[in-house]
Structures are given as C-alpha cells and as structure tokens.
Coordinates of C-alpha atoms in Angstrom, one line a residue:
Chain K
M13 CA 258.6 117.7 238.0
R14 CA 257.7 114.1 237.7
I15 CA 255.8 112.6 234.9
L16 CA 255.1 108.9 235.0
G17 CA 255.1 108.4 231.3
I18 CA 252.6 105.8 230.2
L19 CA 251.9 103.7 233.2
A20 CA 252.8 100.0 233.4
V21 CA 249.3 98.8 233.2
L22 CA 248.8 100.8 230.0
A23 CA 252.0 100.0 228.3
L24 CA 251.3 96.3 228.3
S25 CA 248.3 97.0 226.0
A26 CA 249.8 97.0 222.6
C27 CA 252.9 95.0 223.1
A28 CA 253.7 91.5 222.0
S29 CA 251.7 89.9 224.7
A30 CA 248.5 91.8 224.0
P31 CA 245.4 89.7 223.4
A32 CA 241.8 89.4 222.0
A33 CA 238.0 87.7 222.2
D34 CA 236.3 84.5 223.0
T35 CA 233.1 85.9 224.4
P36 CA 231.5 87.9 221.7
A37 CA 230.6 91.4 222.8
A38 CA 230.0 90.5 226.5
P39 CA 229.1 93.7 228.3
A40 CA 231.7 95.0 230.7
D41 CA 230.9 93.9 234.3
P42 CA 231.7 96.9 236.5
A43 CA 232.0 94.7 239.5
A44 CA 234.8 92.6 237.9
P45 CA 238.0 92.8 239.7
V46 CA 240.8 94.7 238.0
R47 CA 243.3 92.0 237.0
S48 CA 246.3 92.8 234.9
V49 CA 247.0 90.5 232.0
Q50 CA 250.0 89.2 233.9
E51 CA 247.9 88.3 236.9
I52 CA 245.5 86.5 234.6
L53 CA 248.3 84.6 233.0
D54 CA 249.9 83.8 236.4
A55 CA 246.6 82.2 237.5
S56 CA 246.2 80.2 234.3
P57 CA 246.0 76.4 234.4
A58 CA 248.8 74.6 232.6
S59 CA 246.3 73.0 230.2
D60 CA 245.5 76.5 228.7
W61 CA 249.0 76.5 227.2
R62 CA 250.5 74.4 224.4
A63 CA 254.1 73.7 223.7
L64 CA 255.5 74.8 220.3
N65 CA 255.8 71.7 218.1
P66 CA 259.5 71.6 217.2
E67 CA 258.6 70.4 213.7
N68 CA 256.6 73.6 213.2
T69 CA 259.2 75.9 214.7
I70 CA 262.2 77.5 213.0
Y71 CA 265.2 79.2 214.5
M72 CA 266.7 82.0 212.6
E73 CA 270.1 82.6 213.9
L74 CA 271.4 86.2 213.5
E75 CA 274.7 87.5 214.9
R76 CA 272.6 89.4 217.4
G77 CA 270.6 86.4 218.5
R78 CA 267.9 83.9 217.8
V79 CA 264.5 84.8 216.2
I80 CA 261.9 82.1 216.7
I81 CA 259.0 81.7 214.2
E82 CA 256.1 79.4 214.6
L83 CA 254.9 78.1 211.2
A84 CA 251.2 78.2 210.6
T85 CA 250.8 74.7 209.2
E86 CA 247.0 74.8 209.2
Y87 CA 247.1 77.9 206.9
A88 CA 250.2 77.4 204.7
P89 CA 251.1 73.7 204.9
N90 CA 252.9 73.6 201.6
H91 CA 255.0 76.7 202.3
A92 CA 255.8 75.3 205.8
A93 CA 257.0 72.1 204.2
N94 CA 259.1 74.0 201.6
I95 CA 260.6 76.2 204.3
R96 CA 261.6 73.1 206.3
A97 CA 263.1 71.6 203.1
L98 CA 265.1 74.8 202.5
A99 CA 266.3 74.9 206.1
R100 CA 267.4 71.2 205.8
A101 CA 269.3 72.0 202.6
N102 CA 271.1 74.7 204.6
Y103 CA 269.7 77.1 202.1
F104 CA 269.7 80.1 204.4
D105 CA 273.2 79.7 205.7
A106 CA 275.0 83.0 205.2
A107 CA 271.9 84.5 203.7
N108 CA 271.1 88.2 204.5
I109 CA 268.6 90.6 205.7
L110 CA 267.9 92.3 202.4
R111 CA 265.5 95.0 203.3
S112 CA 264.2 97.1 206.2
Q113 CA 261.5 99.6 205.3
D114 CA 260.2 101.8 208.1
N115 CA 256.6 101.1 209.1
Y116 CA 256.4 98.2 206.7
V117 CA 258.6 95.0 206.5
V118 CA 262.0 93.5 207.1
Q119 CA 262.8 90.9 204.5
W120 CA 265.5 88.2 204.3
G121 CA 266.8 85.5 202.0
R122 CA 269.7 85.0 199.6
R123 CA 271.0 87.7 197.4
D124 CA 270.5 87.1 193.7
E125 CA 274.3 87.2 193.3
D126 CA 274.7 84.4 195.9
P127 CA 272.4 81.6 194.9
K128 CA 272.3 78.1 196.5
S129 CA 270.8 74.8 195.8
L130 CA 267.2 74.4 197.0
G131 CA 267.8 70.8 198.0
A132 CA 264.5 68.9 198.2
A133 CA 262.5 72.2 198.1
T134 CA 260.6 73.4 195.1
E135 CA 261.2 76.6 193.2
V136 CA 257.6 77.7 193.4
V137 CA 254.8 76.8 195.8
R138 CA 251.2 77.5 195.0
G139 CA 249.8 80.4 196.9
E140 CA 248.0 79.5 200.2
V141 CA 246.0 82.6 201.0
V142 CA 242.6 81.4 202.0
R143 CA 241.7 78.0 203.6
P144 CA 238.3 76.5 204.2
R145 CA 236.5 77.6 207.4
A146 CA 235.9 74.0 208.5
G147 CA 238.6 72.0 210.3
V148 CA 240.2 74.9 212.1
E149 CA 239.6 76.5 215.4
F150 CA 238.2 80.1 215.3
T151 CA 237.7 82.3 218.3
P152 CA 235.9 85.5 217.1
L153 CA 236.5 89.0 218.2
P154 CA 233.2 91.0 218.6
D155 CA 234.3 94.3 217.2
P156 CA 234.1 95.5 213.6
D157 CA 237.2 95.3 211.4
T158 CA 238.1 97.6 208.5
Y159 CA 239.2 94.8 206.1
A160 CA 237.1 91.7 206.8
D161 CA 233.6 90.6 207.8
E162 CA 234.9 88.9 210.9
V163 CA 238.2 88.6 212.7
G164 CA 239.5 86.5 215.5
F165 CA 242.1 83.9 216.5
S166 CA 242.9 80.5 215.3
N167 CA 245.3 78.3 217.2
G168 CA 247.3 81.3 218.3
F169 CA 247.3 83.1 215.0
Q170 CA 245.4 86.3 214.1
V171 CA 242.9 85.5 211.3
A172 CA 239.9 86.8 209.4
R173 CA 237.1 85.1 207.6
D174 CA 234.0 85.4 205.5
E175 CA 231.8 83.0 203.6
S176 CA 234.7 82.2 201.2
G177 CA 237.0 80.9 203.9
T178 CA 239.5 81.9 206.6
W179 CA 242.9 83.6 206.2
M180 CA 245.7 85.0 208.3
T181 CA 246.0 88.7 208.7
H182 CA 249.1 90.9 208.2
C183 CA 249.7 91.9 211.8
Y184 CA 252.9 93.0 213.5
A185 CA 255.4 90.1 213.7
V186 CA 253.5 88.0 211.2
V187 CA 255.8 86.4 208.6
G188 CA 255.0 86.1 204.9
S189 CA 256.5 84.6 201.8
A190 CA 257.7 87.3 199.4
R191 CA 256.7 86.9 195.7
G192 CA 256.5 88.7 192.4
D193 CA 253.4 89.1 190.4
G194 CA 251.0 86.2 190.8
L195 CA 250.0 84.4 193.9
D196 CA 252.2 81.5 193.0
G197 CA 255.4 83.4 192.7
G198 CA 257.1 82.5 196.0
N199 CA 258.5 79.5 197.7
G200 CA 259.4 80.6 201.2
G201 CA 263.0 81.3 200.2
Q202 CA 262.5 85.0 200.8
L203 CA 260.5 85.8 203.9
Y204 CA 259.4 89.1 205.4
V205 CA 258.0 90.2 208.7
V206 CA 255.6 93.1 209.5
I207 CA 257.4 95.8 211.6
G208 CA 254.8 98.6 211.6
Q209 CA 251.1 99.3 211.2
S210 CA 249.4 96.1 209.9
P211 CA 249.4 96.3 206.0
R212 CA 246.1 94.5 205.8
N213 CA 245.8 95.3 202.1
L214 CA 248.2 92.3 201.7
D215 CA 245.8 89.9 203.2
R216 CA 244.8 87.2 200.7
N217 CA 247.4 88.7 198.3
I218 CA 250.5 87.1 199.8
T219 CA 250.9 83.7 201.6
L220 CA 251.5 84.2 205.3
V221 CA 253.5 81.4 206.9
G222 CA 253.7 82.1 210.6
R223 CA 254.6 84.6 213.2
V224 CA 257.6 85.6 215.2
V225 CA 257.1 84.4 218.8
Q226 CA 260.5 85.5 220.2
G227 CA 263.3 87.9 219.1
M228 CA 261.0 90.3 217.1
E229 CA 263.1 93.2 218.4
L230 CA 266.1 91.9 216.6
L231 CA 264.3 92.4 213.3
S232 CA 262.3 95.5 214.0
T233 CA 265.4 97.6 215.0
Q234 CA 267.4 96.7 211.9
P235 CA 268.7 99.9 210.4
R236 CA 266.4 101.0 207.6
G237 CA 267.8 100.5 204.1
S238 CA 268.6 103.5 202.1
G239 CA 267.5 102.1 198.7
A240 CA 264.0 102.1 197.2
L241 CA 261.6 100.1 199.4
G242 CA 264.1 99.9 202.2
F243 CA 266.5 97.6 200.3
Y244 CA 270.1 97.8 201.3
E245 CA 272.3 99.0 198.6
T246 CA 275.5 97.2 199.4
P247 CA 276.2 93.7 200.9
G248 CA 278.1 95.4 203.7
E249 CA 274.9 96.9 205.1
M250 CA 273.1 93.6 205.2
A251 CA 273.0 91.7 208.5
V252 CA 274.1 88.1 208.1
L253 CA 271.8 85.2 208.7
R254 CA 273.9 82.4 210.1
S255 CA 271.3 79.8 209.5
I256 CA 267.6 78.9 209.7
R257 CA 267.0 75.5 211.3
V258 CA 263.9 73.5 212.1
A259 CA 263.8 73.2 215.9
S260 CA 263.4 69.4 215.7
D261 CA 266.8 69.3 213.9
V262 CA 268.5 71.2 216.7
P263 CA 269.9 69.2 219.7
A264 CA 267.4 69.4 222.6
A265 CA 269.9 71.2 224.8
Q266 CA 270.1 74.0 222.3
R267 CA 266.4 74.5 221.8
T268 CA 264.3 77.3 223.3
N269 CA 261.3 75.7 224.8
L270 CA 258.3 78.0 224.5
Q271 CA 254.6 77.7 225.1
V272 CA 251.7 79.7 223.5
L273 CA 248.5 80.5 225.3
R274 CA 245.7 78.5 223.6
T275 CA 243.3 80.9 222.0
D276 CA 240.4 78.5 222.6
S277 CA 241.0 78.6 226.4
G278 CA 239.3 80.4 229.2
T279 CA 242.5 82.2 230.1
W280 CA 242.5 83.7 226.6
A281 CA 238.9 84.8 227.0
S282 CA 239.9 86.6 230.2
V283 CA 242.9 88.2 228.6
V284 CA 240.8 89.4 225.8
D285 CA 238.2 90.8 228.2
A286 CA 240.9 92.6 230.1
R287 CA 242.4 94.1 227.0
R288 CA 239.0 95.1 225.6
T289 CA 237.5 96.7 228.6
R290 CA 240.1 98.8 230.4
R291 CA 239.2 98.9 234.1
E292 CA 242.4 100.4 235.3
A293 CA 242.4 104.0 236.7
F294 CA 244.5 105.1 233.8
F295 CA 241.6 104.5 231.5
A296 CA 239.0 106.4 233.6
A297 CA 238.3 108.7 230.7
N298 CA 237.6 106.0 228.2
P299 CA 237.4 102.2 229.0
V300 CA 237.5 101.5 225.2
N301 CA 235.4 98.3 225.0
R302 CA 236.9 97.5 221.6
L303 CA 239.8 95.4 220.5
G304 CA 241.4 95.1 217.0
V305 CA 242.7 91.8 215.8
C306 CA 246.2 93.2 215.3
N307 CA 246.1 94.6 218.9
G308 CA 245.8 91.1 220.2
S309 CA 248.5 88.5 220.0
A310 CA 248.6 85.2 221.9
P311 CA 251.0 85.4 224.8
V312 CA 254.2 83.3 224.7
R313 CA 256.2 82.1 227.7
P314 CA 259.2 79.9 228.4
A315 CA 258.0 76.4 229.3
P316 CA 257.8 76.2 233.1
Chain A
M8 CA 266.1 81.3 191.6
R9 CA 264.8 84.8 191.6
I10 CA 262.2 86.1 193.9
L11 CA 261.2 89.6 193.6
G12 CA 260.3 90.2 197.1
I13 CA 257.3 92.5 197.6
L14 CA 257.1 94.6 194.5
A15 CA 257.7 98.3 194.4
V16 CA 254.2 99.2 193.8
L17 CA 253.1 97.1 196.8
A18 CA 255.7 98.2 199.2
L19 CA 254.6 101.8 199.0
S20 CA 251.3 100.8 200.4
A21 CA 251.9 100.9 204.1
C22 CA 254.9 103.2 204.4
A23 CA 255.0 106.7 205.6
S24 CA 253.5 108.1 202.4
A25 CA 250.5 105.9 202.3
P26 CA 247.1 107.7 202.2
A27 CA 243.2 107.8 202.6
A28 CA 239.5 109.0 201.5
D29 CA 237.7 112.1 200.3
T30 CA 235.2 110.4 198.1
P31 CA 233.1 108.1 200.4
A32 CA 232.9 104.6 199.1
A33 CA 233.1 105.5 195.4
P34 CA 233.0 102.2 193.5
A35 CA 236.2 101.3 191.8
D36 CA 236.3 102.3 188.1
P37 CA 237.9 99.4 186.2
A38 CA 238.7 101.7 183.4
A39 CA 240.7 104.0 185.6
P40 CA 244.3 104.1 184.6
V41 CA 246.7 102.5 187.0
R42 CA 248.7 105.3 188.5
S43 CA 251.1 104.9 191.3
V44 CA 250.9 107.2 194.3
Q45 CA 254.2 108.7 193.2
E46 CA 252.7 109.5 189.7
I47 CA 249.7 111.0 191.3
L48 CA 251.9 113.2 193.5
D49 CA 254.2 114.1 190.6
A50 CA 251.1 115.4 188.7
S51 CA 249.7 117.4 191.7
P52 CA 249.2 121.1 191.6
A53 CA 251.3 123.2 194.0
S54 CA 248.1 124.4 195.6
D55 CA 247.4 121.0 196.9
W56 CA 250.3 121.2 199.2
R57 CA 250.9 123.4 202.3
A58 CA 254.2 124.4 203.9
L59 CA 254.8 123.5 207.5
N60 CA 254.2 126.5 209.7
P61 CA 257.6 127.0 211.5
E62 CA 255.8 128.0 214.6
N63 CA 254.0 124.7 214.7
T64 CA 257.1 122.6 213.8
I65 CA 259.7 121.3 216.2
Y66 CA 263.1 119.9 215.5
M67 CA 264.3 117.2 217.8
E68 CA 268.1 117.0 217.4
L69 CA 269.5 113.6 218.1
E70 CA 273.1 112.6 217.6
R71 CA 271.9 110.5 214.7
G72 CA 270.0 113.3 213.0
R73 CA 267.0 115.5 213.1
V74 CA 263.4 114.4 213.8
I75 CA 260.7 116.8 212.7
I76 CA 257.3 116.9 214.4
E77 CA 254.3 118.9 213.2
L78 CA 252.3 120.1 216.2
A79 CA 248.5 119.5 215.9
T80 CA 247.5 123.0 217.1
E81 CA 243.9 122.5 216.2
Y82 CA 243.7 119.5 218.5
A83 CA 246.1 120.2 221.3
P84 CA 246.6 124.0 221.3
N85 CA 247.6 124.2 225.0
H86 CA 250.0 121.3 224.8
A87 CA 251.5 122.8 221.7
A88 CA 252.0 126.1 223.5
N89 CA 253.6 124.4 226.4
I90 CA 255.9 122.4 224.3
R91 CA 257.0 125.6 222.5
A92 CA 257.6 127.2 226.0
L93 CA 259.6 124.2 227.1
A94 CA 261.7 124.3 223.9
R95 CA 262.3 128.0 224.4
A96 CA 263.5 127.3 228.0
N97 CA 266.0 124.9 226.5
Y98 CA 264.2 122.4 228.7
F99 CA 265.0 119.4 226.4
D100 CA 268.7 120.1 226.0
A101 CA 270.7 117.0 227.0
A102 CA 267.5 115.2 227.7
N103 CA 267.3 111.5 226.8
I104 CA 265.3 108.8 225.0
L105 CA 264.0 107.0 228.1
R106 CA 262.2 104.1 226.7
S107 CA 261.8 101.9 223.6
Q108 CA 259.2 99.2 223.8
D109 CA 258.8 96.9 220.8
N110 CA 255.6 97.3 218.9
Y111 CA 254.5 100.1 221.2
V112 CA 256.3 103.4 221.8
V113 CA 259.6 105.3 222.1
Q114 CA 259.5 108.0 224.8
W115 CA 261.8 110.9 225.6
G116 CA 262.2 113.6 228.1
R117 CA 264.3 114.5 231.2
R118 CA 265.4 111.8 233.6
D119 CA 263.9 112.4 237.1
E120 CA 267.5 112.6 238.4
D121 CA 268.2 115.4 236.0
P122 CA 265.5 118.0 236.3
K123 CA 265.5 121.5 234.7
S124 CA 263.5 124.7 235.0
L125 CA 260.3 124.7 233.0
G126 CA 260.8 128.4 232.0
A127 CA 257.5 129.9 231.1
A128 CA 255.9 126.5 230.7
T129 CA 253.4 125.1 233.2
E130 CA 253.8 121.9 235.2
V131 CA 250.5 120.5 234.2
V132 CA 248.3 121.1 231.1
R133 CA 244.7 120.1 231.0
G134 CA 244.1 117.0 228.8
E135 CA 243.1 117.8 225.2
V136 CA 241.7 114.6 224.0
V137 CA 238.5 115.5 222.2
R138 CA 237.6 118.8 220.4
P139 CA 234.4 120.0 218.9
R140 CA 233.5 118.8 215.4
A141 CA 232.9 122.3 214.2
G142 CA 235.7 124.5 213.0
V143 CA 238.0 121.9 211.7
E144 CA 238.4 120.2 208.3
F145 CA 237.4 116.6 208.2
T146 CA 237.8 114.3 205.2
P147 CA 236.1 111.0 205.9
L148 CA 237.2 107.5 205.0
P149 CA 234.3 105.3 203.9
D150 CA 235.3 102.0 205.6
P151 CA 234.4 100.7 209.0
D152 CA 236.8 101.2 211.9
T153 CA 237.2 99.0 215.0
Y154 CA 237.4 101.8 217.5
A155 CA 235.3 104.7 216.3
D156 CA 232.0 105.5 214.4
E157 CA 233.9 107.4 211.7
V158 CA 237.5 108.0 210.8
G159 CA 239.3 110.3 208.4
F160 CA 241.8 113.1 208.0
S161 CA 242.0 116.6 209.3
N162 CA 244.5 119.0 208.0
G163 CA 247.0 116.2 207.5
F164 CA 246.3 114.3 210.7
Q165 CA 244.6 111.0 211.2
V166 CA 241.4 111.5 213.3
A167 CA 238.2 109.9 214.4
R168 CA 234.8 111.3 215.4
D169 CA 231.4 110.7 216.7
E170 CA 228.6 112.9 218.0
S171 CA 230.7 113.9 221.0
G172 CA 233.5 115.5 218.9
T173 CA 236.7 114.8 217.0
W174 CA 240.0 113.3 218.2
M175 CA 243.4 112.3 216.9
T176 CA 244.1 108.6 216.6
H177 CA 247.1 106.7 217.8
C178 CA 248.7 105.8 214.5
Y179 CA 252.3 105.0 213.6
A180 CA 254.5 108.1 214.0
V181 CA 251.8 110.0 216.0
V182 CA 253.2 111.8 219.1
G183 CA 251.5 112.0 222.5
S184 CA 252.2 113.6 225.8
A185 CA 253.0 111.0 228.5
R186 CA 251.0 111.3 231.7
G187 CA 250.3 109.4 234.9
D188 CA 246.7 108.7 236.1
G189 CA 244.3 111.4 235.2
L190 CA 243.9 113.1 231.8
D191 CA 245.6 116.2 233.2
G192 CA 248.8 114.6 234.3
G193 CA 251.1 115.6 231.5
N194 CA 252.6 118.9 230.2
G195 CA 254.5 117.9 227.0
G196 CA 257.7 117.5 228.9
Q197 CA 257.7 113.8 228.2
L198 CA 256.6 112.8 224.8
Y199 CA 256.2 109.4 223.0
V200 CA 255.8 108.2 219.5
V201 CA 253.9 105.1 218.3
I202 CA 256.4 102.7 216.7
G203 CA 254.2 99.6 216.0
Q204 CA 250.6 98.6 215.5
S205 CA 248.3 101.5 216.4
P206 CA 247.4 101.3 220.1
R207 CA 244.0 102.8 219.5
N208 CA 242.9 102.0 223.0
L209 CA 244.9 105.1 224.0
D210 CA 242.6 107.3 221.9
R211 CA 240.8 109.8 224.0
N212 CA 242.9 108.6 227.0
I213 CA 246.1 110.6 226.3
T214 CA 246.6 113.9 224.6
L215 CA 248.1 113.6 221.1
V216 CA 250.2 116.6 220.1
G217 CA 251.3 116.0 216.6
R218 CA 253.1 113.6 214.3
V219 CA 256.6 112.9 213.0
V220 CA 256.9 114.1 209.5
Q221 CA 260.6 113.3 209.0
G222 CA 263.2 111.2 210.7
M223 CA 260.8 108.5 212.1
E224 CA 263.4 105.8 211.4
L225 CA 265.7 107.4 213.9
L226 CA 263.2 106.7 216.6
S227 CA 261.7 103.4 215.5
T228 CA 265.1 101.7 215.3
Q229 CA 266.2 102.7 218.8
P230 CA 267.4 99.6 220.6
R231 CA 264.6 98.3 222.8
G232 CA 265.1 98.9 226.5
S233 CA 265.6 95.9 228.7
G234 CA 263.6 97.2 231.7
A235 CA 259.9 96.8 232.3
L236 CA 257.9 98.6 229.5
G237 CA 261.1 99.0 227.5
F238 CA 262.6 101.6 229.8
Y239 CA 266.4 101.8 229.7
E240 CA 267.9 100.7 233.0
T241 CA 271.1 102.9 232.9
P242 CA 271.7 106.4 231.6
G243 CA 274.5 104.9 229.4
E244 CA 271.9 103.1 227.3
M245 CA 269.9 106.3 226.7
A246 CA 270.3 108.2 223.4
V247 CA 271.0 111.9 224.0
L248 CA 268.6 114.5 222.8
R249 CA 270.8 117.5 222.0
S250 CA 267.8 119.8 221.9
I251 CA 264.3 120.4 220.8
R252 CA 263.7 123.7 219.0
V253 CA 260.8 125.5 217.5
A254 CA 261.6 125.8 213.8
S255 CA 260.7 129.5 213.8
D256 CA 263.6 130.0 216.4
V257 CA 266.1 128.3 214.1
P258 CA 268.0 130.4 211.5
A259 CA 266.3 130.0 208.1
A260 CA 269.4 128.4 206.6
Q261 CA 269.3 125.6 209.2
R262 CA 265.6 124.8 208.7
T263 CA 264.2 121.8 206.8
N264 CA 261.5 123.1 204.6
L265 CA 258.8 120.6 204.1
Q266 CA 255.3 120.5 202.6
V267 CA 252.4 118.3 203.5
L268 CA 249.7 117.2 201.0
R269 CA 246.5 118.9 201.9
T270 CA 244.0 116.3 203.0
D271 CA 241.1 118.4 201.6
S272 CA 242.6 118.4 198.1
G273 CA 241.8 116.5 194.9
T274 CA 245.3 115.0 194.9
W275 CA 244.7 113.5 198.3
A276 CA 241.4 112.0 197.1
S277 CA 243.2 110.4 194.2
V278 CA 245.9 109.0 196.5
V279 CA 243.3 107.6 198.8
D280 CA 241.5 106.0 195.8
A281 CA 244.7 104.4 194.6
R282 CA 245.5 103.1 198.0
R283 CA 242.1 101.8 198.6
T284 CA 241.5 100.1 195.3
R285 CA 244.6 98.3 194.2
R286 CA 244.6 98.1 190.4
E287 CA 248.2 96.9 190.1
A288 CA 248.9 93.4 188.7
F289 CA 250.3 92.4 192.1
F290 CA 246.9 92.7 193.6
A291 CA 245.1 90.6 191.0
A292 CA 243.9 88.2 193.6
N293 CA 242.3 90.8 195.8
P294 CA 242.1 94.5 195.0
V295 CA 241.1 95.2 198.6
N296 CA 238.7 98.2 198.3
R297 CA 239.3 99.1 201.9
L298 CA 241.6 101.5 203.7
G299 CA 242.2 101.9 207.5
V300 CA 242.9 105.3 208.9
C301 CA 246.3 104.2 210.3
N302 CA 247.2 102.9 206.8
G303 CA 246.9 106.3 205.4
S304 CA 249.2 109.2 206.3
A305 CA 249.5 112.4 204.4
P306 CA 252.5 112.5 202.1
V307 CA 255.3 114.9 203.0
R308 CA 257.9 116.3 200.6
P309 CA 260.8 118.9 200.6
A310 CA 259.5 122.3 199.4
P311 CA 260.3 122.5 195.7

C-alpha cells in the first residue's frame, strides 16, 4: 500500500512561505497556467524583494541556533527602539525562555529572580496597538475576516484595518510585547511569539513588535511548560537565551542576510492568487478561492 | 522590573480549552459578572458533559506518552471503521511519525519500506468531506468566517456549512487522512494532525477523521523534519509509534476516561460568550466581541 500523504504542492500552502492578495477578488482564470509558489518566486525580478534592514533586525541566539526577528518599525517604533536599547545593554544575555503553552505562545525574557539593568531603555513603553491608516503601505485581501473589517499586508507584515486605523494581527510567528493589565504595561523586555492558531482576540490589546523570519521551529518545538499557562516551573527546564543583538551591531561576516518579498509587488500578487485559487490536481474537489490573512505570510529567502 | 507576561485570564483564550457560540450575536451584557472559563466549567452540571465512547476513541502510544483521538463518526464513518480495522490488525505497531512541518502538520503511518497487512481494512476508502446538514447537531457561531458561509460546532467538533452540507474544519489538533490526488486516495493508514494556523484551504479537500483530545503537545513539539515538506530523511529521526488501539479493546484499567463538554449545552453557550466578549481588565482596550471557529474547541476533562 502506498499513500502519498499530503502532496508537495499542497503542503506548501500553510507553511511559513504561504502568501496573500493584491488584486481584490479577481475571478479565477481557468486558463491560467498552474505555477507553484516556488516557480513564481523563482521567476520574480530582484526588485520585488527587499533586504532586511540590519537596524530593524534582531538575532536571538539560542543554544540550538539563531532566531531572526524583523521589527515592525512602522507599527511599533517606540517598542522597536526600546528593544534595540535593551539589546545594546546586553539585557537579554543569559535570559530564558520562560513559557511554552501549546497552541498559544512561547515567551522569553529575564526571570524575576535574575534582573538586570535596562541600560538606556525605559521601564514602560506606551502601547502601540493601532496606527493611522495614512503613511503606510496596505495591500488588501478580498475575503472576509472574522475579527476585522479588512485585512491585508503592509510592508511584509500581516495587518487589519478599519476607519480607526491599521494594526498588526496575531498570526503564527508574529512577536508581541508581554504586559500586565493596561496597554502601557510592557517595554519589550518580555516578548512572546504565536505558535498555534492565531489568537486574534489579542489584536489591539497587546503591542506587536515584529515577526520571526527565520528559526521559528526553534521556538515552536520548545517542550511545553508544565506550570499554569505553560510556564516552566524550574530554571533547569528553561532554555537559555545567549543573547539578543541588533543585526547592525553584529560583524558583517556573522550576519544572516535575508530578503523579504515586497507585499506591494507583482510577484506577491501572483503568489496570493496561486494560494487563493488552487489549480493543482490535488484541489480538484474544491479550489477554495479564499485566503485568510494568517494563512499568508511574505516569503523570505537568503540574499542571492 | 516586573512584567507579568500575558495574564492568566488571557492566556486561556487560545489554548486547547478555548470555546465558541450557541447564542447568535447576543449583545454583550455589561452587567454580566466576569467569570473565567474555568469558573464556568466548575459550575457546570454533569449533564452538560458526555463521556468519550471507547469505540470511537483511539489511543496512539508513543514512547513519550499517549495521544488520544476522538473519531468523528458522524462525519467520516467509513474512515473511522477502517481506522478501527487497521488498529485491530495491529497495523500501526512499530509505525513511525513520518513528517513534522512547521506551522502545518505532523503525519504518521508506516514507511513504504516497511509495509504490513491491512487485516480487515480496505486499501482505499471513499472520501468523506461533506455530509448532509440534516441529522447532526449544529451550534452556530455568529461571526463571519473567511472560508465558509457559516461555522459552528457539532457534537464537540469544529465545523462549517452551507446549502450543500456540513463539513469539519482544519483547525489545530484536528486529524485528517492523508491521500494522493483524488478524494478517494486515502484509507486512514496515514494520518496527520494540524499543528499551526488552520489550513482551511484543505477543508472539503481531505477527509477529516477526528481530533486530538489529549496529548497534542507530544505531536506539536516533534522536531521538524529536514526534508521537503518536513518529512524526515532517515528512519533514525522518526519517532516510533508503539501502537494504535481502539479504547474499547484496551483493558478498562488502562483506559484514560475523558469527558467532552457538549456543544449543545448551556455551559458551552456561556463559555463561548466569555471567550467572545472579553470582560476581564486585561481587555479593557478591546473586548473583541468576535470568535473564530478555530479559536474555539470543546473543553475536555478527566471523568470525575
């Protein structure tokens, strides 16, 4: 007996390099050639990609490897600045992964028992949960969303908007700044990443600061904590965070040079179309013709 | 500096015991007492829970522990019967976890190089992706969904429906039967579970057979495979599946007796309301008033 499992072309659909929409609700063209997302990306012009800005990129060095986070400076500029200041104060050196809760978040920072100087960073940063619509790219998705009037992509990030403004959405691999009660309770010194179904109820309730663009699997496979909310109960269970550094502070030879597909590009529009309307034989029963914002994330590649 | 992380009351929101709607779009009552989901469950009458039927429950025994799956016999009766027959032929003994793809699925079954008799099971089972609306409980959620006209819950499972019928949705912890091209390509001998953002594009494209009700973390933390689509490249990387057994074939003393909250119950309606409208102080900025079908899963507890 041979069972193919979920075919290649299928399995790409929900993974880290899945995508979303530029052309609102364009009807599927049955004559369109079936191109895989990889084929679309392989044919893309270099100008449809942008390099990560090292000043907006942080490297989180775990014993198991490097996790790379792009900071969303258009959405959380003050948190991004504070995270840079904390990194430059070596604040995260020998910090820990504090929590791993299944289908929810992995969270890291310093243990209360092991504090450290904040350096030039501030203890509290005002919440940055909604920004004005003007002044930021927005490429809409055409399909309805459960939690917002409109969803789409903005400079590589998954976002939503309504008349009041635009905000980032809690999708897989998106990073937020933990807080207590009150929007202004965090400072970027404790961060979490979504490792399961998008907890969109947190949108506009917690400041999101960026997304993991490489190394997500190092976080998502952390053993779940046995305490309430997935917190680890003893320091011995906590993975050690060697450091968090701003990429621009790391010698060029030790950097990881990545590019993100521009979400205002024609390539992105094609990727979204291919993800939205499934023309592969595997989807003969149902070509879908829908795409959720958290099912689309901008592809990332090593700089050629 | 002390940062609370994401508060308790919050963190419950997206985890395995998050819930969904009986009362369509009831406006939030600001005078309603703030009760946590746990408090609602603690006050629930015994009649709002149902025991898992041992004939519809399978135990997947990994070296790390037991994973428990409830079969969705109302949605995939023929697949459920074939999985039972495979289990009774000891088909899965010494099978493997074959694949772990980040933000997508973990998949298990026998390696092609290590086949085994199917016993009384059949090699192919016809796809069971949509069932008639009539004859099955449906408790709707009031909020819009990206992929379907209507979503809700059916005897503890997350489902969608339109005029053509009702189908299960690819939410976190939901289990499907891998196949090649063609709806009829699988037989339950290779199964997968969703470990990331819901790949709802697979709805009505692959037969879903049930959901993991305990032990999900044993699957979601499997190291990701380094091959294409997260397949492991050598047998040595593959976790061993000691067996899959139907619970009714396991001596009573070795069973795990669980109960699922009835999704047609008043307790479920209260849980959904509490999840949908966030009255806790943490959510002062945005009480949400929405709930996605994949953000709600029926609570499970040990039989009292």
